[in-house]
Amino acid sequence: MSTENLIEIRDVSFAYRDRPVLKGINLTAPRGKVIAIMGGSGCGKTTLLRLIGGQLRPTQGEVRVDGQVIHQLGVDALYQMRRKMGMLFQFGALFTDMTVFDNVAFQMREHTNLSEAMIHDLVLMKLQAVGLRGAQGLMPHELSGGMARRVALARAVALDPMLIMYDEPFTGLDPISLGVIGNLIRRLTDALGLTSILVTHDVHESLEIVDYVYFISNGVVEAEGTPAEIRASKLPFVHQFVYAEEDGPVPFHYPAPDYAADLGLGSDR
Amino acid sequence: MERATLDFWVGLFVVAGLAALLGLALKVGNMSSFATTQSYEVKADFNNIGGLKIRAPVKSAGVVVGRVSDIHFDNKTFEAIVTLKLDSRYRFPKDTSAAIMTSGLLGEQYLALDAGGDDKNLAGGDTIKITQSAVVLESLISQFLYNKASDSPKADSAPAAASTSGVPSHE
Amino acid sequence: MKPPKQNLISRIGHSVIDSIWIMGVATRFLMQVLWRSGTSWRRFGLIIREIYASGVLSLVIIIVSGLFVGMVLGLQGYQTLQTYGSEQALGVLVALSLVRELGPVVAALLFASRAGSAITAEIGLMKTTEQLKAMEMMAVDPIARVIAPRFWGGVISMPLLAAIFSIVGVFGGYLVGVVLIGVDEGSFWSQMQAAVDVREDVLNGVIKSVVFGFTITAIALFEGFDAMPTAEGISRATTRTVVTSSLAILALDFILTAFMFRGV
């Protein structure tokens, strides 16, 4: 069962109704690595995470996690598998009616028979790891965006999963929080020996911390490689993305008729 | 610690709600329709029941002793058969008579039992033999006029006993 | 949403098909909630929390409204009854109208706007901020963990609230009729007791309020669960909860009354 790659995505296509989102994606995530999936907004990155988490079924191809095809599992086996996955949502998705402590303790209380004293110690360990032991009594609405993200991170690792998925972990953060979260992702991955999949469009922060990058555009893998290879890439799409150029293969202008003609210039007058 | 105060309020709420239900049951309402175990049924035939309804009280000497549980029409005798559910604490002689009365001039109608002198008591399933139908105001008036016209002295034939009363059929 | 060039008939047709569709989805949702309620009964603390949220927090508005409705009934009933010289029947009038109709119905309407809207907004917010998806990813079923306890909390709270409303209302009628106007206290209570039957009136009122509680909470939860995950979507869903459940209460009340109090 212990395959080299924790996640193997083979030739996966997915469509919402008749709108294709992914068209034949191949992707692997080796154990113990941080993988980034990058691409413009709305290119199907989040859909890819949903496929891995078993919340969606691919229309074609297969998604294997830990050697098992995720969309062929029954409900119980899927839930069993999800206990080994953590997920960090875009804005943290903390449970608003619970304290920070209860948020982190949530999965332990739902899935284990640990005593309250044991849960207490474990939760404080997790919160200490993200530097928020002092905030255990606060409610989610009292936290800043960065702190909420860190609590969500502590919650995601609560049951020591083998895989954590991050959905746009850097959105809406100030540069300091951004650096903190980035380093935490790297540190937790190395310390806990887990595998991380990072979906983001924040190139610079993620190139610092990841081991391998997939670029997705228009539903296909456009480019892949280590951060060094990506930075050196001559592919126009990657170049435009990494160096944030305005125009390139991804045009600045939405397709439109000729500008001059649209303004009514140069025709009859 | 927070749990405890929450539990307290919920407990208080549930107790208040149950107390309100109990209050509605005991203080506001009566439990008469639940007293099914300690009652017995007797029947009585009437020529005319007037406005008597199911659940109307059955009174004897003004005390409520039971309720009307069923009313239906008999196809053979062309009479109304009224079933009375009587509280088993109360016993009546076999020759007890039943009459349909009105409380006040326009009030609700009830069934009055007038105890007779027989040694044996009514038991479940028995039929009350002596009945007096409801007084129908129109018949009363027409009878009064008729009596007035004939100028005869037998003016008080209205409360005649037995099923074959002096009151004309309602048809 | 739809192309603007559509004739009336096809628009009506669309909306009919839409509403049938929604009915189907809502029924499936309700079945799932009932089917997966096991967890919440095994962990009763979850339901306790929701009884607090929908029951205890609605208590103040229920008590205050009940008192005033009872007092108005006492005042208006007295005005009418005294024309016929039967003001002793005030107790009967107040108690019967409260126990049979006003208690369950007005309490349910208040419950829909107080607790129902709160439930919809809460579930809608949890959906919008991806809390429900997060829960699913943590291998916890949101229907069993979040929806079902709220459902049972509402179903348990509603009859208790209606009973409290009725008893407070009777007390309000007593305050106005007996204490203020001076109707004879003895006949107020004794006539009331003679006329109100526990099974025919009180129990039927309780049955009504259980049905209403079931309906309101189911509608509120479904609207929250089905809301568009935006701020606007939540506010629309909240409005829909109050409107739909109020209409449902009134319609159901008619049907139930027609069944319960026939010919008596």
XYZ file of C-alpha atoms in Angstrom:
704
model
C 0.000 0.000 0.000
C 2.908 2.355 0.647
C 3.301 3.781 -2.765
C 5.888 6.377 -3.503
C 3.281 8.988 -4.353
C 0.544 9.838 -1.910
C -1.608 11.315 -4.649
C -1.790 10.216 -8.232
C -4.127 11.910 -10.641
C -4.385 10.162 -13.982
C -5.999 11.755 -16.990
C -8.770 13.391 -14.987
C -11.485 15.427 -16.664
C -14.333 17.187 -14.953
C -17.251 19.239 -16.167
C -19.969 21.175 -14.361
C -23.037 20.199 -16.409
C -21.620 20.738 -19.906
C -18.979 23.323 -19.013
C -15.609 21.529 -18.979
C -13.323 22.641 -16.159
C -10.525 20.082 -16.239
C -9.385 18.338 -19.414
C -7.069 15.396 -18.888
C -4.993 16.440 -15.885
C -2.005 14.336 -14.771
C -0.487 15.164 -11.429
C 1.443 13.367 -8.686
C 2.319 14.375 -5.161
C 5.186 12.461 -3.544
C 5.052 11.872 0.192
C 6.595 14.524 2.397
C 6.618 17.230 -0.254
C 4.853 20.535 -0.700
C 3.202 20.735 -4.100
C 1.765 23.946 -5.502
C -0.994 24.129 -8.054
C -1.019 27.533 -9.687
C -3.062 29.257 -12.284
C -5.297 32.212 -12.886
C -8.586 32.676 -11.101
C -11.263 30.215 -12.136
C -8.949 27.737 -13.843
C -10.232 24.770 -11.830
C -7.676 24.638 -9.034
C -10.248 24.445 -6.274
C -12.159 21.848 -8.277
C -9.023 19.734 -8.236
C -8.933 19.869 -4.429
C -12.600 18.894 -4.271
C -11.818 15.886 -6.447
C -9.024 14.813 -4.125
C -11.274 15.251 -1.097
C -13.974 13.165 -2.739
C -16.537 15.975 -2.703
C -16.803 15.763 -6.485
C -16.527 12.826 -8.905
C -14.412 13.121 -12.026
C -16.209 12.609 -15.326
C -13.202 10.679 -16.583
C -9.919 9.320 -15.228
C -9.073 8.427 -11.635
C -7.836 10.113 -8.489
C -5.805 7.893 -6.182
C -5.038 8.881 -2.621
C -2.807 6.533 -0.643
C -3.247 3.923 -3.357
C -7.076 3.957 -3.304
C -9.302 5.352 -6.021
C -11.167 8.004 -4.065
C -14.369 8.111 -6.075
C -14.884 4.367 -5.857
C -14.967 4.348 -2.062
C -18.256 3.907 -0.176
C -19.456 6.578 2.210
C -17.860 5.005 5.276
C -14.524 4.353 3.576
C -14.544 7.889 2.197
C -15.152 9.330 5.664
C -12.398 7.076 6.986
C -10.098 8.487 4.314
C -11.079 12.070 5.061
C -9.993 11.652 8.672
C -6.492 11.343 7.261
C -6.873 14.573 5.308
C -6.839 18.108 6.545
C -8.086 21.060 4.590
C -7.494 24.741 5.046
C -10.229 26.795 3.437
C -9.805 30.146 1.802
C -10.848 32.230 4.786
C -10.273 29.585 7.424
C -13.911 28.465 7.703
C -13.671 28.361 11.495
C -16.891 27.396 13.263
C -18.231 30.777 14.279
C -20.155 29.549 17.317
C -17.149 27.922 19.012
C -14.040 29.266 20.684
C -10.608 28.786 19.157
C -10.010 25.931 21.583
C -13.249 24.157 20.667
C -12.540 24.629 16.973
C -9.242 22.800 17.250
C -10.740 20.205 19.593
C -13.698 19.607 17.255
C -12.343 16.630 15.333
C -10.808 15.050 18.415
C -14.180 15.173 20.145
C -16.030 13.896 17.083
C -13.713 11.096 16.087
C -11.818 9.926 19.147
C -12.613 8.781 22.654
C -9.806 10.770 24.230
C -10.424 12.187 27.700
C -11.023 15.930 28.074
C -7.673 16.289 29.856
C -5.879 14.611 26.963
C -7.730 16.743 24.407
C -6.824 19.832 26.388
C -3.110 19.009 26.189
C -3.246 18.082 22.512
C -5.110 21.248 21.552
C -2.609 23.413 23.404
C 0.234 21.634 21.601
C -1.358 22.340 18.244
C -2.048 25.953 19.138
C 1.494 26.356 20.433
C 2.775 25.141 17.069
C 0.989 27.994 15.317
C 1.854 30.452 18.090
C -1.706 31.064 19.279
C -1.853 29.253 22.612
C -2.744 32.581 24.192
C -5.793 32.992 21.960
C -7.489 29.745 22.972
C -10.440 31.470 24.636
C -11.231 33.894 21.822
C -14.143 33.578 19.413
C -13.374 33.476 15.660
C -14.795 36.967 15.066
C -12.197 38.380 17.465
C -9.306 37.112 15.321
C -7.521 38.879 12.496
C -7.438 37.225 9.074
C -3.947 35.847 9.600
C -4.718 34.524 13.063
C -7.893 32.849 11.815
C -5.843 31.151 9.097
C -3.358 29.915 11.707
C -6.125 28.541 13.920
C -7.576 26.800 10.883
C -4.140 25.341 10.250
C -3.962 24.052 13.813
C -7.422 22.554 13.325
C -6.379 20.934 10.041
C -3.469 19.126 11.710
C -5.491 18.210 14.797
C -5.652 14.502 14.005
C -2.145 14.337 12.484
C -3.298 13.797 8.906
C -1.129 12.450 6.121
C -2.278 15.137 3.709
C -3.227 18.770 4.022
C -4.839 20.743 1.245
C -4.662 24.508 1.262
C -7.216 26.455 -0.734
C -5.756 29.904 -1.435
C -4.107 30.218 1.989
C -2.590 33.616 1.205
C -5.683 35.486 0.026
C -6.231 38.814 1.742
C -3.261 38.650 4.080
C -0.764 41.410 4.844
C 2.880 40.650 3.944
C 3.860 39.715 7.492
C 1.001 37.256 8.036
C 1.662 35.950 4.553
C 5.253 35.115 5.436
C 4.165 33.581 8.737
C 1.630 31.286 7.068
C 4.081 30.317 4.338
C 6.742 29.338 6.833
C 4.223 27.481 8.964
C 3.158 25.396 5.993
C 6.743 24.419 5.287
C 7.613 23.774 8.938
C 4.527 21.708 9.663
C 5.060 19.638 6.525
C 8.623 18.833 7.507
C 7.986 18.359 11.217
C 4.904 16.149 10.902
C 6.103 14.322 7.790
C 2.927 15.036 5.882
C 2.215 15.968 2.310
C 0.878 19.368 1.381
C -0.987 20.524 -1.675
C -1.169 24.231 -2.076
C -3.619 25.883 -4.419
C -2.663 29.487 -4.928
C -2.030 32.272 -7.336
C 0.508 33.940 -5.089
C 3.653 33.055 -7.040
C 6.435 34.640 -5.045
C 5.467 33.398 -1.616
C 4.809 29.882 -2.824
C 7.953 29.559 -4.949
C 9.871 30.157 -1.704
C 8.376 27.209 0.146
C 7.284 24.528 -2.304
C 9.125 21.577 -3.811
C 7.274 21.260 -7.087
C 4.862 23.404 -9.075
C 2.058 22.598 -11.515
C 0.705 25.388 -13.701
C -2.864 24.892 -14.839
C -4.499 26.953 -17.516
C -7.709 26.283 -19.421
C -8.091 22.941 -17.715
C -4.760 21.409 -18.721
C -1.343 21.275 -17.063
C 0.501 23.990 -18.920
C 3.874 23.604 -17.200
C 5.456 21.835 -14.240
C 8.801 21.803 -12.469
C 10.781 22.748 -9.399
C 10.736 26.412 -8.351
C 14.139 26.951 -9.979
C 12.952 25.465 -13.262
C 9.812 27.590 -13.142
C 11.728 30.788 -12.535
C 13.997 29.973 -15.467
C 11.171 28.841 -17.683
C 10.980 30.413 -21.091
C 7.377 29.334 -21.628
C 5.498 32.552 -22.349
C 2.585 31.647 -20.060
C 4.801 30.830 -17.094
C 6.937 33.867 -17.715
C 3.922 36.122 -17.770
C 2.553 34.584 -14.600
C 5.778 34.581 -12.600
C 6.754 38.082 -13.528
C 3.184 39.377 -13.436
C 3.239 40.925 -16.867
C 0.089 42.572 -18.064
C -0.091 41.170 -21.544
C 1.064 37.863 -22.962
C -0.610 34.543 -23.739
C -3.231 35.590 -21.208
C -4.436 38.777 -22.864
C -5.229 41.956 -20.969
C -8.191 42.620 -23.224
C -11.312 40.568 -23.202
C -11.947 39.555 -26.854
C -13.558 42.546 -28.584
C -13.994 43.960 -32.072
C -11.449 46.425 -33.340
C -11.138 49.379 -30.976
C -11.266 52.047 -33.664
C -14.245 50.404 -35.345
C -16.037 50.158 -32.000
C -15.622 53.879 -31.437
C -16.999 54.541 -34.917
C -13.708 56.037 -36.132
C -12.090 55.577 -39.520
C -15.189 54.261 -41.242
C -17.202 56.773 -43.239
C -16.303 60.145 -41.659
C -18.814 25.865 33.174
C -20.702 27.557 30.372
C -22.565 24.328 29.812
C -23.977 24.435 33.317
C -25.704 27.824 32.954
C -27.059 26.817 29.572
C -28.424 23.583 30.969
C -30.028 25.545 33.752
C -31.902 27.847 31.403
C -33.046 25.011 29.201
C -34.178 23.103 32.266
C -36.098 26.120 33.484
C -37.692 26.531 30.065
C -38.784 22.903 29.875
C -40.161 22.985 33.414
C -42.062 26.208 32.657
C -43.457 24.708 29.449
C -44.568 21.505 31.169
C -46.032 23.519 34.043
C -47.981 25.570 31.511
C -49.316 22.386 29.934
C -50.246 21.050 33.351
C -51.895 24.377 34.158
C -53.910 24.202 30.955
C -54.940 20.666 31.826
C -55.861 21.211 35.464
C -56.772 24.854 35.892
C -58.198 25.764 32.499
C -59.617 22.482 31.221
C -61.442 19.448 32.535
C -60.408 15.864 32.131
C -63.920 14.508 31.502
C -63.141 12.929 28.155
C -60.318 10.918 29.693
C -62.559 9.255 32.263
C -63.267 6.316 29.992
C -62.407 3.554 32.424
C -64.803 4.520 35.169
C -67.973 4.980 33.228
C -70.858 2.959 31.866
C -73.097 3.560 28.899
C -76.847 3.554 28.746
C -79.146 4.378 25.856
C -82.280 6.431 25.608
C -84.711 6.871 22.682
C -86.226 10.242 21.943
C -88.838 11.408 19.477
C -86.977 14.652 19.067
C -83.655 15.710 20.504
C -83.924 19.352 19.486
C -80.461 20.902 19.584
C -78.747 18.296 21.760
C -75.102 17.771 20.801
C -72.510 15.113 21.402
C -70.557 15.934 24.609
C -73.517 17.792 26.081
C -73.653 17.328 29.852
C -75.944 14.850 31.552
C -77.205 16.281 34.813
C -79.131 14.920 37.721
C -80.368 17.333 40.368
C -78.173 19.900 38.620
C -74.957 17.898 39.105
C -73.037 16.804 36.002
C -73.021 12.999 36.125
C -71.900 12.202 32.582
C -71.844 13.250 28.943
C -73.701 12.427 25.753
C -71.283 10.219 23.823
C -73.237 9.404 20.680
C -76.405 10.362 18.838
C -77.852 8.539 15.879
C -81.102 7.936 14.074
C -82.794 4.541 14.153
C -84.135 3.475 10.766
C -86.731 1.093 12.236
C -88.341 3.122 14.982
C -87.649 6.503 13.395
C -86.406 7.764 16.705
C -83.151 9.314 17.865
C -81.000 6.994 19.945
C -78.823 8.867 22.413
C -75.971 7.107 24.163
C -75.031 8.484 27.563
C -71.706 7.913 29.237
C -72.334 8.042 32.974
C -69.732 8.293 35.678
C -69.672 4.942 37.479
C -69.654 6.685 40.848
C -73.292 7.524 40.223
C -76.017 4.874 40.191
C -79.602 5.315 39.026
C -82.692 3.132 39.460
C -83.998 1.267 36.434
C -87.073 3.435 36.084
C -85.096 6.683 35.890
C -86.487 9.130 33.340
C -84.469 11.275 30.909
C -85.472 14.683 29.600
C -83.828 17.152 27.275
C -83.735 20.566 28.884
C -82.347 23.960 28.095
C -80.227 25.890 30.541
C -81.687 29.354 30.612
C -83.910 30.588 27.824
C -81.338 30.385 25.021
C -78.524 28.416 26.646
C -77.108 25.049 25.633
C -79.240 21.944 25.876
C -78.511 19.174 28.336
C -79.954 15.859 29.356
C -81.570 15.708 32.759
C -81.999 12.413 34.614
C -84.752 12.114 37.176
C -84.291 9.151 39.503
C -87.222 6.754 39.936
C -87.983 4.327 42.753
C -86.958 0.918 41.398
C -84.809 -1.437 43.534
C -82.545 -2.408 40.649
C -80.008 0.022 39.199
C -79.270 0.812 35.591
C -76.308 -1.179 34.273
C -74.124 -0.725 31.208
C -76.068 -1.352 27.983
C -79.499 -0.748 29.511
C -82.029 1.542 27.902
C -83.865 4.266 29.720
C -87.547 3.653 29.053
C -89.114 6.891 30.109
C -87.938 9.826 28.064
C -89.155 13.299 27.348
C -88.211 14.979 24.109
C -86.866 18.423 23.641
C -89.368 21.194 23.744
C -89.753 22.617 20.285
C -90.778 26.214 20.628
C -92.916 26.293 17.478
C -94.946 23.229 18.495
C -95.370 24.681 21.944
C -96.806 27.892 20.557
C -99.120 26.200 18.075
C -100.355 23.852 20.753
C -100.977 26.745 23.070
C -103.008 28.504 20.401
C -104.953 25.313 19.635
C -105.730 24.802 23.306
C -106.770 28.394 23.652
C -109.129 28.013 20.712
C -110.771 24.819 21.947
C -110.905 26.396 25.410
C -110.366 23.115 27.134
C -108.843 22.967 30.630
C -106.098 20.392 29.847
C -103.514 23.095 29.123
C -100.496 21.326 30.551
C -100.114 18.439 28.141
C -96.689 19.591 27.006
C -94.577 17.806 29.640
C -96.368 14.521 29.047
C -94.298 11.518 29.971
C -93.304 8.500 27.864
C -92.220 8.303 24.240
C -95.728 8.829 23.025
C -95.812 12.381 24.221
C -98.363 15.009 23.320
C -95.847 16.959 21.348
C -96.445 16.402 17.635
C -93.673 14.922 15.576
C -91.246 17.476 14.326
C -92.069 16.724 10.716
C -31.780 34.989 -15.062
C -34.110 33.775 -17.775
C -34.095 35.417 -21.192
C -36.489 38.372 -21.085
C -38.446 37.435 -24.196
C -40.874 34.905 -22.748
C -44.589 34.864 -22.827
C -46.692 34.731 -19.693
C -47.687 31.086 -20.075
C -44.178 29.783 -20.359
C -43.120 31.915 -17.380
C -45.930 30.443 -15.290
C -44.990 27.010 -16.512
C -41.381 27.582 -15.510
C -42.260 28.744 -12.047
C -44.620 25.815 -11.483
C -41.946 23.346 -12.561
C -39.430 25.182 -10.372
C -41.611 24.978 -7.306
C -42.322 21.288 -7.845
C -38.587 20.770 -8.139
C -37.942 22.646 -4.913
C -40.641 20.625 -3.149
C -38.849 17.466 -4.175
C -35.463 18.715 -3.020
C -36.944 19.913 0.276
C -38.606 16.558 0.896
C -35.378 14.708 0.211
C -33.600 17.095 2.581
C -36.180 16.478 5.312
C -35.891 12.720 4.866
C -32.121 12.950 5.226
C -32.485 15.022 8.385
C -34.858 12.464 9.908
C -32.737 9.546 8.755
C -29.545 10.935 10.242
C -31.013 12.161 13.511
C -29.527 9.266 15.445
C -26.335 11.114 16.315
C -28.121 14.064 17.833
C -30.301 11.867 20.038
C -27.282 9.950 21.243
C -25.537 13.236 22.068
C -28.428 15.070 23.646
C -26.210 17.990 24.628
C -26.367 19.123 21.002
C -30.168 19.326 21.134
C -30.063 21.067 24.537
C -27.975 23.831 22.967
C -30.525 24.313 20.210
C -33.470 24.276 22.619
C -31.668 27.125 24.313
C -31.160 28.987 21.039
C -34.677 28.635 19.694
C -36.746 28.074 22.833
C -35.257 29.964 25.745
C -34.282 32.958 23.648
C -37.850 33.232 22.276
C -39.327 33.157 25.760
C -39.489 36.901 26.380
C -41.325 37.764 23.182
C -43.720 34.840 23.710
C -44.578 35.840 27.290
C -45.025 39.531 26.510
C -47.158 38.869 23.419
C -49.205 36.235 25.232
C -49.982 38.623 28.049
C -51.121 41.361 25.689
C -53.151 39.071 23.452
C -54.922 37.704 26.538
C -55.594 41.198 27.845
C -57.023 42.378 24.532
C -59.192 39.249 24.370
C -60.472 40.017 27.857
C -61.305 43.598 26.944
C -62.908 42.924 23.575
C -64.668 39.771 24.738
C -66.191 41.627 27.665
C -67.505 44.404 25.425
C -69.270 41.888 23.210
C -70.466 39.478 25.873
C -71.979 42.093 28.128
C -74.399 43.120 25.351
C -75.911 39.651 25.782
C -75.582 39.778 29.533
C -73.275 36.784 29.590
C -69.999 38.303 30.757
C -69.460 35.250 33.000
C -68.595 33.414 29.803
C -65.514 35.624 29.418
C -63.279 32.892 30.818
C -64.621 30.414 28.266
C -64.062 32.823 25.420
C -60.522 33.726 26.434
C -59.447 30.173 27.213
C -61.007 28.520 24.171
C -59.675 31.036 21.684
C -56.203 30.817 23.215
C -55.982 27.071 23.663
C -57.485 26.155 20.309
C -56.250 28.874 17.969
C -54.331 31.874 19.162
C -51.876 30.027 21.398
C -50.535 27.655 18.752
C -50.887 30.037 15.792
C -49.594 33.320 17.215
C -46.811 31.563 19.098
C -45.857 29.808 15.855
C -45.842 33.074 13.903
C -43.613 34.666 16.531
C -41.418 31.577 16.595
C -41.026 31.731 12.811
C -39.855 35.314 12.871
C -37.709 35.012 15.994
C -36.157 31.546 15.875
C -36.839 30.506 12.275
C -35.114 33.503 10.761
C -32.174 33.081 13.161
C -31.779 29.449 12.131
C -31.819 30.327 8.430
C -29.293 33.122 8.863
C -27.008 30.912 10.930
C -27.041 27.987 8.516
C -26.713 30.355 5.554
C -23.689 31.983 7.152
C -22.114 28.608 7.872
C -22.627 27.690 4.236
C -21.257 30.977 2.933
C -18.104 30.798 5.044
C -17.554 27.169 3.970
C -18.013 25.870 7.504
C -20.324 23.120 6.289
C -17.832 22.033 3.631
C -15.037 22.165 6.186
C -17.055 19.891 8.434
C -17.627 17.483 5.575
C -13.890 17.424 4.890
C -13.329 16.591 8.558
C -15.456 13.500 7.993
C -18.312 14.925 10.067
C -21.738 14.877 8.465
C -23.126 18.435 8.656
C -26.701 17.170 8.434
C -26.240 14.957 11.463
C -24.092 17.401 13.420
C -25.559 20.830 12.548
C -28.996 20.428 10.952
C -30.629 17.593 12.896
C -30.051 19.035 16.411
C -31.571 22.348 15.320
C -34.529 20.518 13.874
C -35.301 18.604 17.051
C -34.576 21.625 19.215
C -37.261 23.530 17.313
C -39.758 20.671 17.350
C -39.369 20.320 21.135
C -39.449 24.046 21.860
C -42.546 24.970 19.862
C -45.277 23.180 21.885
C -43.724 24.356 25.147
C -43.712 27.945 23.882
C -47.327 27.647 22.712
C -48.406 26.279 26.096
C -46.629 29.127 27.879
C -48.265 31.600 25.492
C -51.733 30.188 26.241
C -51.356 30.094 30.001
C -49.930 33.615 30.103
C -52.764 34.737 27.811
C -55.391 33.222 30.119
C -53.716 35.040 32.967
C -53.866 38.273 30.936
C -57.581 37.729 30.309
C -58.043 37.090 34.016
C -56.186 40.304 34.874
C -58.399 42.424 32.649
C -61.697 40.570 33.145
C -61.618 39.780 36.842
C -59.151 42.172 38.434
C -59.784 45.239 36.295
C -63.410 44.993 35.139
C -64.752 42.894 37.968
C -66.283 39.806 36.345
C -67.082 37.274 39.048
C -63.939 35.252 39.672
C -65.740 32.021 40.530
C -67.802 31.888 37.365
C -64.818 33.003 35.267
C -62.854 29.909 36.243
C -65.687 27.413 36.653
C -67.297 28.169 33.300
C -63.878 27.972 31.701
C -63.222 24.590 33.256
C -66.642 23.302 32.273
C -66.161 24.289 28.638
C -62.502 23.488 27.960
C -61.823 19.817 27.522
C -58.305 18.510 27.967
C -58.410 16.092 25.072
C -60.612 17.988 22.655
C -59.100 21.410 23.179
C -55.769 21.352 25.026
C -54.364 18.232 23.405
C -55.449 19.316 19.939
C -53.759 22.660 20.543
C -50.565 20.832 21.492
C -50.786 18.663 18.369
C -51.178 21.804 16.287
C -48.104 23.412 17.793
C -46.021 20.262 17.280
C -47.011 20.287 13.602
C -46.168 23.992 13.371
C -42.804 23.505 15.081
C -41.984 20.710 12.657
C -42.962 22.851 9.667
C -41.211 26.052 10.714
C -37.918 24.414 11.616
C -37.896 22.306 8.477
C -38.526 25.375 6.301
C -35.939 27.468 8.152
C -33.267 24.797 7.882
C -33.953 24.094 4.244
C -33.888 27.771 3.290
C -30.568 28.194 5.113
C -29.108 25.075 3.552
C -30.368 26.036 0.113
C -29.376 29.732 0.321
C -27.103 31.282 -2.272
C -23.737 31.560 -0.518
C -23.647 35.351 -0.545
C -24.747 38.086 1.844
C -27.693 38.864 -0.414
C -28.586 35.200 -0.648
C -28.764 34.914 3.141
C -30.996 37.948 3.509
C -33.340 36.646 0.832
C -33.443 33.209 2.414
C -34.266 34.744 5.797
C -37.163 36.684 4.324
C -38.397 33.584 2.535
C -38.319 31.608 5.770
C -40.591 34.076 7.548
C -42.999 34.462 4.619
C -43.199 30.784 3.692
C -43.546 29.500 7.220
C -46.176 32.100 8.121
C -48.267 31.080 5.129
C -47.709 27.415 5.909
C -48.820 27.936 9.519
C -52.061 29.640 8.517
C -52.891 27.100 5.827
C -52.079 24.135 8.061
C -54.072 25.678 10.875
C -57.154 25.730 8.684
C -56.680 22.112 7.670
C -56.007 20.912 11.201
C -58.942 22.865 12.607
C -61.236 21.415 9.978
C -60.157 17.916 11.016
C -60.097 18.384 14.762
C -63.101 20.468 15.666
C -65.586 19.071 13.200
C -69.179 19.099 14.379
C -68.402 19.435 18.080
